[in-house]
Amino acid sequence: TNYDLNAGRIDETVHPFSTGYYDDVRVTTNYHLDDFSSSFFSVLHEIGHALYDQNMPQKHKYQPVGSYVSDGFHESQSRFIENFIGRSSEFWQYFLPKFKEITGGIFEDVELDPFVRAINRVIPSKIRVEADPVTYSMHVIIRHEIEKDLFAGKISFDDLPQIWNSKMKEYLGVDIDNNAEGLLQDVHWSGGGFSSFPSYAIGNIIDGQLLWKMDQEIPDWRKDMQKGDLNKVIDWLKTKVHQMGNLYDPLELVKKITGEELSTKYYLNYLRKEYSKIYELK
């Protein structure tokens, strides 16, 4: 993915995150011995963040204009690598044989199509960072609704566990057994990061529009990915997003890159097309 390990490293922690910028950008993940996908996709997600931070314009280093444009754009870069690349059939067409080699034969009998279908399985989950792309935004909506009501004084702090559990049941149909898998699963609120969750949904929307434009400008990037070559797609993101730094406002940058105002239609079209193909829907 062109993540420069001479200017970064990967370590283990409780909750995946990346930190730093320019010449020192570090990535963390956590591991589940019974599920490779959690750590794998969290690493791809954080690598997406790290690529943005490592490739901001050096000529504006340590200046405001040399920073990233918005949290929404930052999440677009992480989720593009995680989902649009990491969950694609083209990516695994090249990397599945290598994955089989390093996992000691556990996946030796697994074929490409069932594998891709498995990592794209749509099923409601308790944990946001493990959610599939289709249901993921529901996790964001739940958090956003709770934040708004909390700051509006409509709900109290003591009621948060019950409200959280109720919304998870109503929106996703899952039962929460404890606060660790409930409202304490993220580091954002405990670190004062209120109002940050919508940036994940905004990132998804931006991604859909970036993908639409990328398909027009470098239509063969998926064929390259089948051969393990990610250079075109990463270079496109570097040129269009990373190297722009904080020169433009977020909505200005979207229009500069794609020629259109930000719209949800491109992300929705992506979900319909991708998951209709995976689930063989007409």
Coordinates of C-alpha atoms in Angstrom, one line a residue:
T1 CA 0.0 0.0 0.0
N2 CA 3.1 2.3 -0.1
Y3 CA 3.0 2.9 3.6
D4 CA 6.5 3.9 4.5
L5 CA 7.7 1.8 7.5
N6 CA 10.9 3.9 7.6
A7 CA 8.5 6.7 8.7
G8 CA 6.2 4.6 10.8
R9 CA 5.5 1.3 12.6
I10 CA 2.7 -1.0 13.5
D11 CA 2.0 -2.0 17.1
E12 CA -0.7 -3.7 19.2
T13 CA -3.3 -1.8 21.3
V14 CA -6.8 -2.2 22.7
H15 CA -8.5 -0.1 20.0
P16 CA -7.0 0.5 16.6
F17 CA -5.8 4.0 15.7
S18 CA -3.1 5.9 13.8
T19 CA -1.2 8.9 15.0
G20 CA 1.4 11.4 13.7
Y21 CA 2.1 13.1 10.4
Y22 CA 4.7 13.5 7.7
D23 CA 7.8 11.7 8.8
D24 CA 6.5 9.8 11.8
V25 CA 3.1 8.1 11.3
R26 CA 2.3 5.1 13.5
V27 CA -0.4 2.5 13.2
T28 CA -1.9 0.2 15.8
T29 CA -4.3 -2.7 15.8
N30 CA -5.7 -5.4 18.0
Y31 CA -5.9 -9.2 17.4
H32 CA -8.6 -11.8 17.7
L33 CA -7.2 -15.3 17.5
D34 CA -10.5 -16.7 16.2
D35 CA -11.1 -14.0 13.5
F36 CA -8.4 -12.6 11.3
S37 CA -10.7 -10.1 9.6
S38 CA -11.0 -7.8 12.6
S39 CA -7.3 -7.0 12.8
F40 CA -6.8 -7.2 9.0
F41 CA -9.4 -4.6 8.1
S42 CA -8.5 -2.4 11.0
V43 CA -4.9 -2.3 9.7
L44 CA -6.1 -1.4 6.2
H45 CA -8.3 1.3 7.7
E46 CA -5.5 2.8 9.8
I47 CA -3.0 2.5 6.8
G48 CA -5.5 4.6 4.8
H49 CA -5.2 7.3 7.5
A50 CA -1.4 6.9 7.6
L51 CA -1.1 7.3 3.8
Y52 CA -2.9 10.6 4.1
D53 CA -0.7 11.8 6.9
Q54 CA 2.5 10.7 5.4
N55 CA 1.8 12.3 2.0
M56 CA 0.6 15.7 3.0
P57 CA 2.5 18.5 1.1
Q58 CA 6.1 18.7 2.4
K59 CA 6.4 22.3 1.2
H60 CA 3.7 23.3 3.7
K61 CA 5.1 21.1 6.6
Y62 CA 3.9 22.3 10.0
Q63 CA 1.7 25.0 8.6
P64 CA -2.1 25.0 8.8
V65 CA -2.3 24.6 5.0
G66 CA -0.1 21.5 5.3
S67 CA -2.7 19.7 7.4
Y68 CA -5.6 17.5 6.4
V69 CA -8.8 19.1 5.1
S70 CA -11.4 17.6 7.5
D71 CA -12.2 14.5 9.6
G72 CA -14.7 13.4 6.9
F73 CA -12.0 13.4 4.2
H74 CA -9.6 11.6 6.6
E75 CA -12.2 8.9 7.1
S76 CA -12.8 8.7 3.4
Q77 CA -9.1 7.8 2.9
S78 CA -9.1 5.1 5.6
R79 CA -12.4 3.5 4.5
F80 CA -11.5 3.6 0.8
I81 CA -8.4 1.4 1.5
E82 CA -10.4 -0.8 3.9
N83 CA -13.5 -1.4 1.9
F84 CA -13.2 -0.3 -1.7
I85 CA -9.8 -2.0 -2.0
G86 CA -9.5 -4.5 0.8
R87 CA -12.9 -6.1 0.4
S88 CA -12.8 -6.2 -3.4
S89 CA -12.6 -9.4 -5.4
E90 CA -9.8 -7.9 -7.5
F91 CA -7.6 -7.4 -4.5
W92 CA -8.0 -10.9 -3.2
Q93 CA -7.5 -12.4 -6.7
Y94 CA -3.9 -11.6 -6.2
F95 CA -3.5 -11.7 -2.4
L96 CA -5.5 -14.8 -1.5
P97 CA -2.8 -17.2 -2.6
K98 CA -0.3 -15.2 -0.5
F99 CA -2.7 -15.1 2.4
K100 CA -3.0 -18.9 2.2
E101 CA 0.8 -19.2 2.4
I102 CA 1.2 -17.2 5.5
T103 CA -1.7 -18.8 7.4
G104 CA -0.2 -22.3 7.5
G105 CA -2.8 -24.0 5.3
I106 CA -5.8 -23.1 7.3
F107 CA -7.5 -21.5 4.3
E108 CA -6.0 -23.9 1.7
D109 CA -9.4 -25.2 0.5
V110 CA -11.0 -21.8 0.4
E111 CA -11.9 -20.5 -3.1
L112 CA -12.0 -16.8 -4.2
D113 CA -15.7 -16.2 -4.6
P114 CA -16.8 -17.8 -1.2
F115 CA -14.0 -16.0 0.5
V116 CA -15.0 -12.6 -0.9
R117 CA -18.6 -13.3 -0.1
A118 CA -17.6 -14.1 3.5
I119 CA -15.6 -10.9 4.1
N120 CA -18.5 -8.9 2.7
R121 CA -21.2 -10.7 4.6
V122 CA -24.0 -8.3 5.6
I123 CA -25.0 -8.9 9.2
P124 CA -25.8 -6.6 12.1
S125 CA -23.0 -6.4 14.6
K126 CA -22.5 -5.0 18.1
I127 CA -19.1 -3.5 17.4
R128 CA -18.8 -0.5 15.0
V129 CA -15.3 -1.2 13.8
E130 CA -16.3 -4.8 12.8
A131 CA -19.5 -3.7 11.0
D132 CA -20.0 -4.4 7.3
P133 CA -20.2 -1.4 4.9
V134 CA -24.0 -1.7 4.5
T135 CA -24.9 -1.6 8.2
Y136 CA -21.9 0.5 9.3
S137 CA -23.7 3.9 9.0
M138 CA -26.4 2.7 11.4
H139 CA -23.7 2.6 14.1
V140 CA -22.9 6.2 13.3
I141 CA -26.5 7.3 13.3
I142 CA -27.0 5.8 16.8
R143 CA -24.0 7.7 18.2
H144 CA -25.0 10.9 16.6
E145 CA -28.6 10.8 17.9
I146 CA -27.3 10.1 21.4
E147 CA -24.8 13.0 21.2
K148 CA -27.5 15.4 20.1
D149 CA -29.9 14.5 22.8
L150 CA -27.2 14.5 25.5
F151 CA -26.0 18.0 24.6
A152 CA -29.6 19.2 24.2
G153 CA -30.3 18.1 27.8
K154 CA -33.0 15.6 26.7
I155 CA -31.2 12.7 28.2
S156 CA -29.0 12.2 31.2
F157 CA -25.6 10.6 31.5
D158 CA -26.9 7.9 33.8
D159 CA -29.4 6.8 31.2
L160 CA -26.8 6.3 28.4
P161 CA -26.3 2.5 28.8
Q162 CA -30.0 1.9 28.6
I163 CA -30.5 4.3 25.7
W164 CA -27.6 2.8 23.8
N165 CA -28.8 -0.7 24.3
S166 CA -32.3 0.2 23.2
K167 CA -31.2 1.9 20.0
M168 CA -28.9 -1.0 19.1
K169 CA -31.9 -3.3 19.5
E170 CA -34.2 -1.1 17.5
Y171 CA -31.9 -0.2 14.7
L172 CA -29.7 -3.3 14.3
G173 CA -31.6 -6.0 16.2
V174 CA -28.7 -6.9 18.5
D175 CA -28.6 -7.4 22.2
I176 CA -25.8 -5.7 24.2
D177 CA -24.6 -7.8 27.2
N178 CA -22.2 -5.3 28.8
N179 CA -20.9 -1.7 28.5
A180 CA -17.6 -2.9 27.0
E181 CA -19.5 -4.1 23.9
G182 CA -21.9 -1.2 24.3
L183 CA -21.3 2.5 24.8
L184 CA -17.7 2.1 26.0
Q185 CA -16.5 0.3 22.9
D186 CA -15.0 3.4 21.3
V187 CA -12.3 5.7 22.6
H188 CA -13.8 8.9 21.2
W189 CA -16.2 10.0 24.0
S190 CA -13.7 9.1 26.8
G191 CA -11.2 11.3 25.0
G192 CA -13.5 14.2 24.5
G193 CA -14.1 13.4 20.8
F194 CA -17.8 14.3 20.7
S195 CA -19.4 15.0 17.3
S196 CA -16.7 13.1 15.5
F197 CA -18.7 10.0 14.5
P198 CA -20.6 11.6 11.6
S199 CA -17.2 12.0 9.9
Y200 CA -17.3 8.2 9.2
A201 CA -20.6 8.4 7.3
I202 CA -19.4 11.6 5.5
G203 CA -16.2 9.6 4.6
N204 CA -18.4 6.9 3.0
I205 CA -20.3 9.4 1.0
I206 CA -17.1 11.1 -0.2
D207 CA -15.7 7.7 -1.1
G208 CA -18.6 6.9 -3.4
Q209 CA -18.0 10.1 -5.3
L210 CA -14.2 9.6 -5.5
L211 CA -14.7 6.1 -6.8
W212 CA -17.0 7.4 -9.5
K213 CA -14.4 9.9 -10.7
M214 CA -11.5 7.5 -10.3
D215 CA -13.3 5.0 -12.6
Q216 CA -13.5 7.7 -15.3
E217 CA -9.9 8.9 -15.0
I218 CA -8.1 5.5 -14.4
P219 CA -10.5 2.9 -15.6
D220 CA -8.0 0.1 -15.5
W221 CA -7.0 0.4 -11.9
R222 CA -9.0 -2.7 -10.9
K223 CA -7.1 -4.8 -13.5
D224 CA -3.8 -3.5 -12.0
M225 CA -5.1 -4.6 -8.6
Q226 CA -5.6 -8.1 -9.9
K227 CA -1.9 -8.2 -10.4
G228 CA -1.1 -6.8 -7.0
D229 CA -0.3 -3.3 -8.3
L230 CA -1.9 -0.5 -6.2
N231 CA 0.3 2.3 -7.5
K232 CA -2.3 3.9 -9.8
V233 CA -5.0 4.1 -7.2
I234 CA -2.7 5.3 -4.4
D235 CA -1.1 7.8 -6.6
W236 CA -4.5 9.1 -7.7
L237 CA -5.5 9.6 -4.0
K238 CA -2.2 11.2 -3.2
T239 CA -2.5 13.7 -6.1
K240 CA -6.2 14.5 -5.7
V241 CA -6.5 14.5 -1.9
H242 CA -3.3 14.1 0.2
Q243 CA -1.2 16.6 -1.6
M244 CA -3.9 19.2 -1.5
G245 CA -3.4 19.5 2.3
N246 CA -5.8 22.0 3.8
L247 CA -5.8 24.4 0.8
Y248 CA -9.6 24.0 0.2
D249 CA -12.7 23.6 2.3
P250 CA -14.0 20.0 2.2
L251 CA -16.9 20.7 -0.1
E252 CA -14.7 22.8 -2.4
L253 CA -12.2 19.9 -2.6
V254 CA -15.0 17.4 -3.5
K255 CA -16.1 19.7 -6.3
K256 CA -12.5 20.3 -7.5
I257 CA -11.8 16.6 -7.7
T258 CA -15.1 15.3 -9.1
G259 CA -16.7 18.4 -10.7
E260 CA -19.9 18.0 -8.7
E261 CA -21.3 18.9 -5.4
L262 CA -21.1 16.2 -2.7
S263 CA -24.0 13.7 -3.2
T264 CA -25.1 10.5 -1.5
K265 CA -26.1 8.9 -4.8
Y266 CA -22.6 7.7 -5.7
Y267 CA -22.1 5.8 -2.5
L268 CA -25.6 4.3 -2.6
N269 CA -25.0 3.3 -6.2
Y270 CA -21.7 1.6 -5.1
L271 CA -23.5 -0.4 -2.4
R272 CA -26.3 -1.5 -4.8
K273 CA -23.9 -2.5 -7.5
E274 CA -21.3 -4.2 -5.3
Y275 CA -23.6 -6.2 -3.1
S276 CA -26.0 -7.1 -5.9
K277 CA -22.9 -8.7 -7.5
I278 CA -21.8 -10.4 -4.3
Y279 CA -25.2 -11.7 -3.4
E280 CA -26.2 -12.4 -7.0
L281 CA -29.2 -10.1 -6.8
K282 CA -31.1 -8.9 -9.8

